[in-house]
Amino acid sequence: MDLRQLSYFVAVVEDGGFTRAASRLHLSQPGLSSQIRQLERELGQPLLDRSSRSVTPTEVGRAVLPYARAALAAADAVRQTVDEYTGLLRGRVTLGLVSGATGHAFDVASFLADFHDAHPAVEIALTEDTSERMQAALLAGELDVALLGPTGAAPPSGISFETVIDRPLAAAVAPGDPLLSRTDRSSVPLAELRDRPLICLPRGTGVRAVLERACAQAGFPPHVTFEAAAPHVLAQLAARGLGIAVLPTGDTAPAPDGRLHMLRITQPELRARVALAWRTTGPASPAARALLSRLREALPEAVDRRGDRHHEG
C-alpha cells in the first residue's frame, strides 16, 4: 500500500466513479482500476461497490476513507514543513477578483508573473465573481484571498479587509440632461436621482450595495435600467443617453464625443471601496500566506502611484 493508491481511492470516491477520477488524475481508466484492485487485494477487502452505475464505497471503504484522507494530509504537511525550511513554496492558491476592481491601477498579470518567477512551484487559480459571492467563498474556504468591493458597512464576521482604493461615487451624465441645466455644476444630491434611469454594476458588487443602501435610507429604490460588469461599458451606455451611470470617479472611459460630465453624488456622499479580503484566521497554506503578503505590499504601491486614496481597513 502506498500513498498514490490511497489518493486514487479517495479520488474515485469523491468523483463518484472511475471515468471522472481518471480524467482528473490524467490516468487511463483501466490503469486506475488496476491500482485500486491491487490496494483491495493487499487489504483483503473490497473498498468500492462497482455493482451500480455510480461507484460507491463499501462499508469497509467508508471506514477506511477518513484514514486515507488523514494519511494524504499528513504527507502534504510533511512536504510543506520541509519546503518551509528550504524556502521552497508549493501548493495551490485561489485568488478572486471582482470585475473592474482595480481598473488600470494594478496590473494583475504582471504581479502574478513576478510571483510565479519567485515561487514557480505554486499554482494560482484566478477567478472573477461578484463581491457578495466571493465573501461567501472566503468563509467556505473555497477562496484563499480576494480583491473585492465590500458590500456592507463592516466586514462580515470571519473576514478581514484592507482597503486599497477609496473613491467618491459620481453620476456620469450625457450632454442635454436636465441635471446639467447649471453649467457650473460639479455635484448632485442623491435625492435628484429619484425616478431617474440609472446604469450601474450588478447586484452583489460593492458599488451597487452602496447605492441601494443609500437610496433605501433616503426613502426610495434606485431605478436601475441597465447593468454591466465593466465600468467603461457603463460610461458608454450613459454617453448614448440611456441613463445616468453611477461610477467611482476615475473609472469612466472617455465618451465618444468627449463630453460625458461627472457629477459627484452628495447628501450623502457615497464612496466606492475596493478591499483585499481574507479569512480572519489567515490563509491556510504557506503559499497562500505568501501571496497575501505580497499583495499587501504591491497593491498600495500601485494604487498610490495612480493617486487614489489608500488607507488600512
PDB file of C-alpha atoms in Angstrom:
ATOM      1  CA  MET A   1       0.000   0.000   0.000  1.00  0.00           C
ATOM      2  CA  ASP A   2       1.336   3.417  -0.933  1.00  0.00           C
ATOM      3  CA  LEU A   3       0.105   6.988  -0.832  1.00  0.00           C
ATOM      4  CA  ARG A   4      -0.549   7.026  -4.561  1.00  0.00           C
ATOM      5  CA  GLN A   5      -3.034   4.185  -4.250  1.00  0.00           C
ATOM      6  CA  LEU A   6      -4.745   5.906  -1.334  1.00  0.00           C
ATOM      7  CA  SER A   7      -5.043   9.107  -3.374  1.00  0.00           C
ATOM      8  CA  TYR A   8      -6.608   7.132  -6.239  1.00  0.00           C
ATOM      9  CA  PHE A   9      -9.136   5.570  -3.869  1.00  0.00           C
ATOM     10  CA  VAL A  10     -10.092   8.971  -2.438  1.00  0.00           C
ATOM     11  CA  ALA A  11     -10.406  10.458  -5.940  1.00  0.00           C
ATOM     12  CA  VAL A  12     -12.764   7.697  -7.122  1.00  0.00           C
ATOM     13  CA  VAL A  13     -14.967   8.182  -4.064  1.00  0.00           C
ATOM     14  CA  GLU A  14     -15.035  11.971  -4.440  1.00  0.00           C
ATOM     15  CA  ASP A  15     -15.774  11.837  -8.181  1.00  0.00           C
ATOM     16  CA  GLY A  16     -18.329   9.043  -7.878  1.00  0.00           C
ATOM     17  CA  GLY A  17     -16.695   6.828 -10.499  1.00  0.00           C
ATOM     18  CA  PHE A  18     -13.581   5.773 -12.360  1.00  0.00           C
ATOM     19  CA  THR A  19     -14.159   7.804 -15.533  1.00  0.00           C
ATOM     20  CA  ARG A  20     -14.198  11.252 -13.919  1.00  0.00           C
ATOM     21  CA  ALA A  21     -11.444  10.335 -11.462  1.00  0.00           C
ATOM     22  CA  ALA A  22      -9.203   9.019 -14.253  1.00  0.00           C
ATOM     23  CA  SER A  23      -9.747  12.210 -16.248  1.00  0.00           C
ATOM     24  CA  ARG A  24      -8.883  14.409 -13.268  1.00  0.00           C
ATOM     25  CA  LEU A  25      -5.806  12.335 -12.433  1.00  0.00           C
ATOM     26  CA  HIS A  26      -4.705  12.150 -16.109  1.00  0.00           C
ATOM     27  CA  LEU A  27      -4.695   8.346 -15.998  1.00  0.00           C
ATOM     28  CA  SER A  28      -6.274   5.669 -18.151  1.00  0.00           C
ATOM     29  CA  GLN A  29      -9.397   4.158 -16.620  1.00  0.00           C
ATOM     30  CA  PRO A  30      -8.039   0.561 -16.754  1.00  0.00           C
ATOM     31  CA  GLY A  31      -4.813   1.713 -15.094  1.00  0.00           C
ATOM     32  CA  LEU A  32      -6.708   3.442 -12.292  1.00  0.00           C
ATOM     33  CA  SER A  33      -8.962   0.426 -11.779  1.00  0.00           C
ATOM     34  CA  SER A  34      -5.917  -1.865 -11.635  1.00  0.00           C
ATOM     35  CA  GLN A  35      -4.288   0.248  -8.917  1.00  0.00           C
ATOM     36  CA  ILE A  36      -7.453   0.208  -6.791  1.00  0.00           C
ATOM     37  CA  ARG A  37      -7.805  -3.580  -7.149  1.00  0.00           C
ATOM     38  CA  GLN A  38      -4.176  -4.003  -6.107  1.00  0.00           C
ATOM     39  CA  LEU A  39      -4.905  -1.946  -2.975  1.00  0.00           C
ATOM     40  CA  GLU A  40      -8.001  -4.071  -2.255  1.00  0.00           C
ATOM     41  CA  ARG A  41      -6.007  -7.318  -2.669  1.00  0.00           C
ATOM     42  CA  GLU A  42      -3.379  -6.047  -0.254  1.00  0.00           C
ATOM     43  CA  LEU A  43      -6.017  -5.107   2.333  1.00  0.00           C
ATOM     44  CA  GLY A  44      -8.021  -8.272   1.746  1.00  0.00           C
ATOM     45  CA  GLN A  45     -11.348  -6.441   1.419  1.00  0.00           C
ATOM     46  CA  PRO A  46     -13.232  -4.627  -1.380  1.00  0.00           C
ATOM     47  CA  LEU A  47     -13.267  -0.876  -0.830  1.00  0.00           C
ATOM     48  CA  LEU A  48     -15.606   0.070  -3.678  1.00  0.00           C
ATOM     49  CA  ASP A  49     -19.011  -1.226  -4.732  1.00  0.00           C
ATOM     50  CA  ARG A  50     -18.994  -1.440  -8.533  1.00  0.00           C
ATOM     51  CA  SER A  51     -22.425  -3.057  -8.909  1.00  0.00           C
ATOM     52  CA  SER A  52     -24.281   0.110  -9.982  1.00  0.00           C
ATOM     53  CA  ARG A  53     -23.615   2.913 -12.467  1.00  0.00           C
ATOM     54  CA  SER A  54     -22.131   5.117  -9.750  1.00  0.00           C
ATOM     55  CA  VAL A  55     -19.230   3.676  -7.783  1.00  0.00           C
ATOM     56  CA  THR A  56     -19.691   3.963  -4.010  1.00  0.00           C
ATOM     57  CA  PRO A  57     -17.531   2.909  -1.066  1.00  0.00           C
ATOM     58  CA  THR A  58     -18.345  -0.366   0.672  1.00  0.00           C
ATOM     59  CA  GLU A  59     -18.813  -0.474   4.435  1.00  0.00           C
ATOM     60  CA  VAL A  60     -15.072  -1.159   4.781  1.00  0.00           C
ATOM     61  CA  GLY A  61     -14.346   1.615   2.265  1.00  0.00           C
ATOM     62  CA  ARG A  62     -16.357   4.120   4.290  1.00  0.00           C
ATOM     63  CA  ALA A  63     -14.414   3.143   7.410  1.00  0.00           C
ATOM     64  CA  VAL A  64     -11.068   3.447   5.607  1.00  0.00           C
ATOM     65  CA  LEU A  65     -11.839   6.760   3.841  1.00  0.00           C
ATOM     66  CA  PRO A  66     -11.132   9.189   6.732  1.00  0.00           C
ATOM     67  CA  TYR A  67      -7.823   7.441   7.474  1.00  0.00           C
ATOM     68  CA  ALA A  68      -6.836   7.617   3.804  1.00  0.00           C
ATOM     69  CA  ARG A  69      -7.585  11.339   3.763  1.00  0.00           C
ATOM     70  CA  ALA A  70      -5.666  11.842   7.013  1.00  0.00           C
ATOM     71  CA  ALA A  71      -2.638   9.990   5.609  1.00  0.00           C
ATOM     72  CA  LEU A  72      -2.641  12.157   2.479  1.00  0.00           C
ATOM     73  CA  ALA A  73      -2.996  15.328   4.566  1.00  0.00           C
ATOM     74  CA  ALA A  74      -0.125  14.230   6.809  1.00  0.00           C
ATOM     75  CA  ALA A  75       2.084  13.619   3.775  1.00  0.00           C
ATOM     76  CA  ASP A  76       1.240  17.080   2.440  1.00  0.00           C
ATOM     77  CA  ALA A  77       2.085  18.580   5.841  1.00  0.00           C
ATOM     78  CA  VAL A  78       5.470  16.829   5.798  1.00  0.00           C
ATOM     79  CA  ARG A  79       6.234  18.255   2.346  1.00  0.00           C
ATOM     80  CA  GLN A  80       5.090  21.731   3.379  1.00  0.00           C
ATOM     81  CA  THR A  81       7.241  21.659   6.518  1.00  0.00           C
ATOM     82  CA  VAL A  82      10.335  20.649   4.568  1.00  0.00           C
ATOM     83  CA  ASP A  83       9.597  23.264   1.904  1.00  0.00           C
ATOM     84  CA  GLU A  84       9.269  25.976   4.542  1.00  0.00           C
ATOM     85  CA  TYR A  85      12.702  25.105   5.919  1.00  0.00           C
ATOM     86  CA  THR A  86      14.271  25.061   2.457  1.00  0.00           C
ATOM     87  CA  GLY A  87      12.470  28.235   1.350  1.00  0.00           C
ATOM     88  CA  LEU A  88      10.519  26.478  -1.417  1.00  0.00           C
ATOM     89  CA  LEU A  89       6.776  27.073  -1.614  1.00  0.00           C
ATOM     90  CA  ARG A  90       4.396  24.575  -3.177  1.00  0.00           C
ATOM     91  CA  GLY A  91       0.661  24.226  -3.387  1.00  0.00           C
ATOM     92  CA  ARG A  92      -2.361  25.814  -4.982  1.00  0.00           C
ATOM     93  CA  VAL A  93      -3.751  29.266  -4.194  1.00  0.00           C
ATOM     94  CA  THR A  94      -7.186  30.530  -5.205  1.00  0.00           C
ATOM     95  CA  LEU A  95      -7.417  34.283  -5.837  1.00  0.00           C
ATOM     96  CA  GLY A  96     -10.732  36.005  -6.525  1.00  0.00           C
ATOM     97  CA  LEU A  97     -11.147  39.299  -8.364  1.00  0.00           C
ATOM     98  CA  VAL A  98     -14.265  41.389  -8.797  1.00  0.00           C
ATOM     99  CA  SER A  99     -14.613  42.617 -12.375  1.00  0.00           C
ATOM    100  CA  GLY A 100     -13.109  46.082 -12.778  1.00  0.00           C
ATOM    101  CA  ALA A 101     -11.904  46.075  -9.190  1.00  0.00           C
ATOM    102  CA  THR A 102      -8.695  47.981  -9.798  1.00  0.00           C
ATOM    103  CA  GLY A 103      -9.127  49.356 -13.297  1.00  0.00           C
ATOM    104  CA  HIS A 104      -5.715  50.327 -14.618  1.00  0.00           C
ATOM    105  CA  ALA A 105      -4.318  50.954 -11.133  1.00  0.00           C
ATOM    106  CA  PHE A 106      -2.998  47.410 -10.701  1.00  0.00           C
ATOM    107  CA  ASP A 107      -1.517  45.149 -13.359  1.00  0.00           C
ATOM    108  CA  VAL A 108      -2.701  41.739 -12.151  1.00  0.00           C
ATOM    109  CA  ALA A 109      -0.951  39.820 -14.941  1.00  0.00           C
ATOM    110  CA  SER A 110       2.447  41.367 -14.181  1.00  0.00           C
ATOM    111  CA  PHE A 111       2.008  40.779 -10.455  1.00  0.00           C
ATOM    112  CA  LEU A 112       1.182  37.096 -10.983  1.00  0.00           C
ATOM    113  CA  ALA A 113       4.107  36.691 -13.401  1.00  0.00           C
ATOM    114  CA  ASP A 114       6.504  38.142 -10.818  1.00  0.00           C
ATOM    115  CA  PHE A 115       5.065  35.927  -8.085  1.00  0.00           C
ATOM    116  CA  HIS A 116       5.406  32.869 -10.329  1.00  0.00           C
ATOM    117  CA  ASP A 117       9.033  33.736 -11.049  1.00  0.00           C
ATOM    118  CA  ALA A 118       9.691  33.859  -7.298  1.00  0.00           C
ATOM    119  CA  HIS A 119       7.636  30.734  -6.493  1.00  0.00           C
ATOM    120  CA  PRO A 120       7.438  28.543  -9.612  1.00  0.00           C
ATOM    121  CA  ALA A 121       6.020  25.538  -7.726  1.00  0.00           C
ATOM    122  CA  VAL A 122       2.894  27.439  -6.635  1.00  0.00           C
ATOM    123  CA  GLU A 123      -0.194  27.026  -8.812  1.00  0.00           C
ATOM    124  CA  ILE A 124      -2.580  30.004  -8.796  1.00  0.00           C
ATOM    125  CA  ALA A 125      -6.247  29.658  -9.736  1.00  0.00           C
ATOM    126  CA  LEU A 126      -7.708  33.040 -10.721  1.00  0.00           C
ATOM    127  CA  THR A 127     -11.450  33.610 -10.770  1.00  0.00           C
ATOM    128  CA  GLU A 128     -13.820  36.565 -11.257  1.00  0.00           C
ATOM    129  CA  ASP A 129     -17.135  36.878  -9.435  1.00  0.00           C
ATOM    130  CA  THR A 130     -19.333  39.320  -7.567  1.00  0.00           C
ATOM    131  CA  SER A 131     -18.101  40.614  -4.230  1.00  0.00           C
ATOM    132  CA  GLU A 132     -21.028  39.025  -2.407  1.00  0.00           C
ATOM    133  CA  ARG A 133     -20.297  35.538  -3.711  1.00  0.00           C
ATOM    134  CA  MET A 134     -16.573  35.905  -3.084  1.00  0.00           C
ATOM    135  CA  GLN A 135     -17.179  36.808   0.556  1.00  0.00           C
ATOM    136  CA  ALA A 136     -19.177  33.593   0.899  1.00  0.00           C
ATOM    137  CA  ALA A 137     -16.431  31.629  -0.888  1.00  0.00           C
ATOM    138  CA  LEU A 138     -13.796  33.004   1.504  1.00  0.00           C
ATOM    139  CA  LEU A 139     -15.829  31.887   4.505  1.00  0.00           C
ATOM    140  CA  ALA A 140     -16.375  28.457   2.935  1.00  0.00           C
ATOM    141  CA  GLY A 141     -12.643  28.042   2.287  1.00  0.00           C
ATOM    142  CA  GLU A 142     -13.161  27.990  -1.499  1.00  0.00           C
ATOM    143  CA  LEU A 143     -11.032  31.124  -1.929  1.00  0.00           C
ATOM    144  CA  ASP A 144      -7.793  31.990  -0.152  1.00  0.00           C
ATOM    145  CA  VAL A 145      -7.662  35.706  -0.978  1.00  0.00           C
ATOM    146  CA  ALA A 146      -9.982  38.079  -2.836  1.00  0.00           C
ATOM    147  CA  LEU A 147      -9.930  41.612  -4.187  1.00  0.00           C
ATOM    148  CA  LEU A 148     -13.498  42.839  -3.887  1.00  0.00           C
ATOM    149  CA  GLY A 149     -15.840  45.736  -3.265  1.00  0.00           C
ATOM    150  CA  PRO A 150     -17.204  45.498   0.300  1.00  0.00           C
ATOM    151  CA  THR A 151     -20.975  45.085   0.216  1.00  0.00           C
ATOM    152  CA  GLY A 152     -21.621  46.067   3.839  1.00  0.00           C
ATOM    153  CA  ALA A 153     -20.691  48.849   6.194  1.00  0.00           C
ATOM    154  CA  ALA A 154     -18.398  46.434   8.062  1.00  0.00           C
ATOM    155  CA  PRO A 155     -16.657  43.175   7.086  1.00  0.00           C
ATOM    156  CA  PRO A 156     -18.700  40.005   7.676  1.00  0.00           C
ATOM    157  CA  SER A 157     -17.706  38.046  10.749  1.00  0.00           C
ATOM    158  CA  GLY A 158     -14.714  35.864   9.932  1.00  0.00           C
ATOM    159  CA  ILE A 159     -13.311  38.076   7.140  1.00  0.00           C
ATOM    160  CA  SER A 160     -10.645  40.771   7.366  1.00  0.00           C
ATOM    161  CA  PHE A 161     -10.491  43.704   4.951  1.00  0.00           C
ATOM    162  CA  GLU A 162      -7.685  46.043   3.967  1.00  0.00           C
ATOM    163  CA  THR A 163      -8.947  48.935   1.844  1.00  0.00           C
ATOM    164  CA  VAL A 164      -6.743  49.697  -1.138  1.00  0.00           C
ATOM    165  CA  ILE A 165      -8.978  52.005  -3.203  1.00  0.00           C
ATOM    166  CA  ASP A 166     -11.439  54.559  -1.804  1.00  0.00           C
ATOM    167  CA  ARG A 167     -13.164  56.891  -4.279  1.00  0.00           C
ATOM    168  CA  PRO A 168     -16.289  59.063  -4.318  1.00  0.00           C
ATOM    169  CA  LEU A 169     -19.196  57.835  -6.405  1.00  0.00           C
ATOM    170  CA  ALA A 170     -20.317  60.096  -9.227  1.00  0.00           C
ATOM    171  CA  ALA A 171     -23.183  60.371 -11.697  1.00  0.00           C
ATOM    172  CA  ALA A 172     -21.916  60.217 -15.299  1.00  0.00           C
ATOM    173  CA  VAL A 173     -24.315  62.367 -17.332  1.00  0.00           C
ATOM    174  CA  ALA A 174     -24.612  62.858 -21.099  1.00  0.00           C
ATOM    175  CA  PRO A 175     -24.979  66.332 -22.676  1.00  0.00           C
ATOM    176  CA  GLY A 176     -28.516  67.712 -22.606  1.00  0.00           C
ATOM    177  CA  ASP A 177     -29.524  66.001 -19.378  1.00  0.00           C
ATOM    178  CA  PRO A 178     -31.655  68.201 -17.063  1.00  0.00           C
ATOM    179  CA  LEU A 179     -29.028  67.742 -14.335  1.00  0.00           C
ATOM    180  CA  LEU A 180     -26.727  69.923 -16.451  1.00  0.00           C
ATOM    181  CA  SER A 181     -29.049  72.928 -16.602  1.00  0.00           C
ATOM    182  CA  ARG A 182     -26.428  74.717 -14.496  1.00  0.00           C
ATOM    183  CA  THR A 183     -23.217  74.766 -16.481  1.00  0.00           C
ATOM    184  CA  ASP A 184     -21.030  75.206 -13.399  1.00  0.00           C
ATOM    185  CA  ARG A 185     -22.452  72.202 -11.592  1.00  0.00           C
ATOM    186  CA  SER A 186     -19.970  69.668 -10.162  1.00  0.00           C
ATOM    187  CA  SER A 187     -22.189  67.628  -7.805  1.00  0.00           C
ATOM    188  CA  VAL A 188     -25.731  66.308  -7.477  1.00  0.00           C
ATOM    189  CA  PRO A 189     -27.715  65.438  -4.329  1.00  0.00           C
ATOM    190  CA  LEU A 190     -28.748  61.776  -4.197  1.00  0.00           C
ATOM    191  CA  ALA A 191     -32.422  62.816  -3.977  1.00  0.00           C
ATOM    192  CA  GLU A 192     -32.251  64.219  -7.528  1.00  0.00           C
ATOM    193  CA  LEU A 193     -31.606  60.717  -8.850  1.00  0.00           C
ATOM    194  CA  ARG A 194     -35.020  59.528  -7.616  1.00  0.00           C
ATOM    195  CA  ASP A 195     -37.003  58.020 -10.521  1.00  0.00           C
ATOM    196  CA  ARG A 196     -34.163  58.738 -12.976  1.00  0.00           C
ATOM    197  CA  PRO A 197     -32.984  55.775 -15.125  1.00  0.00           C
ATOM    198  CA  LEU A 198     -29.685  54.621 -13.667  1.00  0.00           C
ATOM    199  CA  ILE A 199     -26.898  52.459 -15.100  1.00  0.00           C
ATOM    200  CA  CYS A 200     -24.915  50.528 -12.512  1.00  0.00           C
ATOM    201  CA  LEU A 201     -22.822  47.490 -11.715  1.00  0.00           C
ATOM    202  CA  PRO A 202     -24.810  44.278 -10.995  1.00  0.00           C
ATOM    203  CA  ARG A 203     -26.235  43.259  -7.631  1.00  0.00           C
ATOM    204  CA  GLY A 204     -23.619  41.633  -5.427  1.00  0.00           C
ATOM    205  CA  THR A 205     -20.994  44.278  -6.212  1.00  0.00           C
ATOM    206  CA  GLY A 206     -19.804  46.854  -3.700  1.00  0.00           C
ATOM    207  CA  VAL A 207     -20.878  49.891  -5.769  1.00  0.00           C
ATOM    208  CA  ARG A 208     -24.400  48.536  -6.215  1.00  0.00           C
ATOM    209  CA  ALA A 209     -24.671  47.747  -2.497  1.00  0.00           C
ATOM    210  CA  VAL A 210     -23.572  51.285  -1.556  1.00  0.00           C
ATOM    211  CA  LEU A 211     -26.115  52.812  -3.960  1.00  0.00           C
ATOM    212  CA  GLU A 212     -29.014  50.625  -2.815  1.00  0.00           C
ATOM    213  CA  ARG A 213     -28.248  51.157   0.862  1.00  0.00           C
ATOM    214  CA  ALA A 214     -28.095  54.955   0.465  1.00  0.00           C
ATOM    215  CA  CYS A 215     -31.287  55.089  -1.596  1.00  0.00           C
ATOM    216  CA  ALA A 216     -33.130  52.939   0.950  1.00  0.00           C
ATOM    217  CA  GLN A 217     -32.059  55.323   3.720  1.00  0.00           C
ATOM    218  CA  ALA A 218     -33.298  58.235   1.579  1.00  0.00           C
ATOM    219  CA  GLY A 219     -36.687  56.547   1.173  1.00  0.00           C
ATOM    220  CA  PHE A 220     -36.681  55.395  -2.459  1.00  0.00           C
ATOM    221  CA  PRO A 221     -35.425  52.429  -4.503  1.00  0.00           C
ATOM    222  CA  PRO A 222     -32.903  53.138  -7.269  1.00  0.00           C
ATOM    223  CA  HIS A 223     -34.394  52.817 -10.756  1.00  0.00           C
ATOM    224  CA  VAL A 224     -31.647  50.743 -12.417  1.00  0.00           C
ATOM    225  CA  THR A 225     -32.465  50.165 -16.087  1.00  0.00           C
ATOM    226  CA  PHE A 226     -29.104  48.845 -17.344  1.00  0.00           C
ATOM    227  CA  GLU A 227     -26.405  46.731 -15.697  1.00  0.00           C
ATOM    228  CA  ALA A 228     -22.891  45.839 -16.828  1.00  0.00           C
ATOM    229  CA  ALA A 229     -19.896  44.296 -15.076  1.00  0.00           C
ATOM    230  CA  ALA A 230     -17.301  46.655 -16.570  1.00  0.00           C
ATOM    231  CA  PRO A 231     -17.249  50.351 -15.573  1.00  0.00           C
ATOM    232  CA  HIS A 232     -16.213  51.524 -19.046  1.00  0.00           C
ATOM    233  CA  VAL A 233     -19.320  49.872 -20.513  1.00  0.00           C
ATOM    234  CA  LEU A 234     -21.490  51.787 -18.042  1.00  0.00           C
ATOM    235  CA  ALA A 235     -19.874  55.009 -19.232  1.00  0.00           C
ATOM    236  CA  GLN A 236     -20.509  54.116 -22.875  1.00  0.00           C
ATOM    237  CA  LEU A 237     -24.195  53.436 -22.163  1.00  0.00           C
ATOM    238  CA  ALA A 238     -24.513  56.765 -20.361  1.00  0.00           C
ATOM    239  CA  ALA A 239     -22.848  58.566 -23.262  1.00  0.00           C
ATOM    240  CA  ARG A 240     -25.583  57.232 -25.545  1.00  0.00           C
ATOM    241  CA  GLY A 241     -28.219  58.832 -23.322  1.00  0.00           C
ATOM    242  CA  LEU A 242     -29.589  55.541 -21.955  1.00  0.00           C
ATOM    243  CA  GLY A 243     -29.433  56.717 -18.353  1.00  0.00           C
ATOM    244  CA  ILE A 244     -27.172  58.107 -15.666  1.00  0.00           C
ATOM    245  CA  ALA A 245     -24.205  55.874 -14.858  1.00  0.00           C
ATOM    246  CA  VAL A 246     -23.193  55.533 -11.209  1.00  0.00           C
ATOM    247  CA  LEU A 247     -19.426  55.097 -11.154  1.00  0.00           C
ATOM    248  CA  PRO A 248     -16.398  55.629  -8.937  1.00  0.00           C
ATOM    249  CA  THR A 249     -14.595  58.782 -10.019  1.00  0.00           C
ATOM    250  CA  GLY A 250     -11.740  57.988 -12.361  1.00  0.00           C
ATOM    251  CA  ASP A 251     -13.389  54.836 -13.739  1.00  0.00           C
ATOM    252  CA  THR A 252     -15.044  56.246 -16.832  1.00  0.00           C
ATOM    253  CA  ALA A 253     -13.785  55.734 -20.334  1.00  0.00           C
ATOM    254  CA  PRO A 254     -13.981  58.879 -22.463  1.00  0.00           C
ATOM    255  CA  ALA A 255     -17.380  59.367 -24.056  1.00  0.00           C
ATOM    256  CA  PRO A 256     -17.418  59.140 -27.846  1.00  0.00           C
ATOM    257  CA  ASP A 257     -17.905  62.916 -28.095  1.00  0.00           C
ATOM    258  CA  GLY A 258     -15.636  63.655 -25.126  1.00  0.00           C
ATOM    259  CA  ARG A 259     -18.389  65.452 -23.220  1.00  0.00           C
ATOM    260  CA  LEU A 260     -19.591  62.977 -20.578  1.00  0.00           C
ATOM    261  CA  HIS A 261     -19.962  65.001 -17.343  1.00  0.00           C
ATOM    262  CA  MET A 262     -19.114  63.614 -13.909  1.00  0.00           C
ATOM    263  CA  LEU A 263     -21.170  64.975 -11.004  1.00  0.00           C
ATOM    264  CA  ARG A 264     -20.098  63.833  -7.552  1.00  0.00           C
ATOM    265  CA  ILE A 265     -23.041  62.375  -5.617  1.00  0.00           C
ATOM    266  CA  THR A 266     -23.642  64.213  -2.329  1.00  0.00           C
ATOM    267  CA  GLN A 267     -26.125  64.472   0.545  1.00  0.00           C
ATOM    268  CA  PRO A 268     -24.915  61.931   1.479  1.00  0.00           C
ATOM    269  CA  GLU A 269     -21.558  61.488  -0.212  1.00  0.00           C
ATOM    270  CA  LEU A 270     -21.262  57.935  -1.495  1.00  0.00           C
ATOM    271  CA  ARG A 271     -17.918  56.161  -1.693  1.00  0.00           C
ATOM    272  CA  ALA A 272     -16.779  53.069  -3.544  1.00  0.00           C
ATOM    273  CA  ARG A 273     -14.118  50.940  -1.932  1.00  0.00           C
ATOM    274  CA  VAL A 274     -12.010  48.054  -3.120  1.00  0.00           C
ATOM    275  CA  ALA A 275     -10.508  45.868  -0.424  1.00  0.00           C
ATOM    276  CA  LEU A 276      -8.132  42.969  -0.130  1.00  0.00           C
ATOM    277  CA  ALA A 277     -10.005  40.275   1.823  1.00  0.00           C
ATOM    278  CA  TRP A 278      -9.037  37.059   3.567  1.00  0.00           C
ATOM    279  CA  ARG A 279     -10.293  34.828   6.363  1.00  0.00           C
ATOM    280  CA  THR A 280      -9.596  36.411   9.751  1.00  0.00           C
ATOM    281  CA  THR A 281      -7.712  33.299  10.850  1.00  0.00           C
ATOM    282  CA  GLY A 282      -5.427  33.796   7.846  1.00  0.00           C
ATOM    283  CA  PRO A 283      -4.896  31.675   4.724  1.00  0.00           C
ATOM    284  CA  ALA A 284      -4.331  28.008   5.498  1.00  0.00           C
ATOM    285  CA  SER A 285      -1.275  27.284   3.371  1.00  0.00           C
ATOM    286  CA  PRO A 286       2.184  28.886   3.350  1.00  0.00           C
ATOM    287  CA  ALA A 287       1.763  29.595  -0.391  1.00  0.00           C
ATOM    288  CA  ALA A 288      -1.481  31.496   0.192  1.00  0.00           C
ATOM    289  CA  ARG A 289       0.076  33.427   3.068  1.00  0.00           C
ATOM    290  CA  ALA A 290       2.978  34.413   0.805  1.00  0.00           C
ATOM    291  CA  LEU A 291       0.599  35.607  -1.924  1.00  0.00           C
ATOM    292  CA  LEU A 292      -1.421  37.659   0.560  1.00  0.00           C
ATOM    293  CA  SER A 293       1.736  39.228   1.998  1.00  0.00           C
ATOM    294  CA  ARG A 294       2.972  40.214  -1.452  1.00  0.00           C
ATOM    295  CA  LEU A 295      -0.442  41.617  -2.430  1.00  0.00           C
ATOM    296  CA  ARG A 296      -0.495  43.746   0.733  1.00  0.00           C
ATOM    297  CA  GLU A 297       2.816  45.229  -0.381  1.00  0.00           C
ATOM    298  CA  ALA A 298       2.140  45.585  -4.104  1.00  0.00           C
ATOM    299  CA  LEU A 299      -1.423  46.929  -4.139  1.00  0.00           C
ATOM    300  CA  PRO A 300      -0.825  50.100  -2.086  1.00  0.00           C
ATOM    301  CA  GLU A 301       2.306  50.840  -4.124  1.00  0.00           C
ATOM    302  CA  ALA A 302       0.430  50.533  -7.429  1.00  0.00           C
ATOM    303  CA  VAL A 303      -2.620  52.497  -6.283  1.00  0.00           C
ATOM    304  CA  ASP A 304      -0.557  55.253  -4.648  1.00  0.00           C
ATOM    305  CA  ARG A 305       1.328  55.759  -7.910  1.00  0.00           C
ATOM    306  CA  ARG A 306      -2.004  56.456  -9.558  1.00  0.00           C
ATOM    307  CA  GLY A 307      -3.046  58.847  -6.785  1.00  0.00           C
ATOM    308  CA  ASP A 308      -6.057  57.010  -5.343  1.00  0.00           C
ATOM    309  CA  ARG A 309      -6.708  57.423  -1.661  1.00  0.00           C
ATOM    310  CA  HIS A 310      -5.439  54.476   0.354  1.00  0.00           C
ATOM    311  CA  HIS A 311      -5.827  53.550   3.996  1.00  0.00           C
ATOM    312  CA  GLU A 312      -5.903  50.493   6.194  1.00  0.00           C
ATOM    313  CA  GLY A 313      -9.321  48.981   6.736  1.00  0.00           C
TER     314      GLY A 313
END
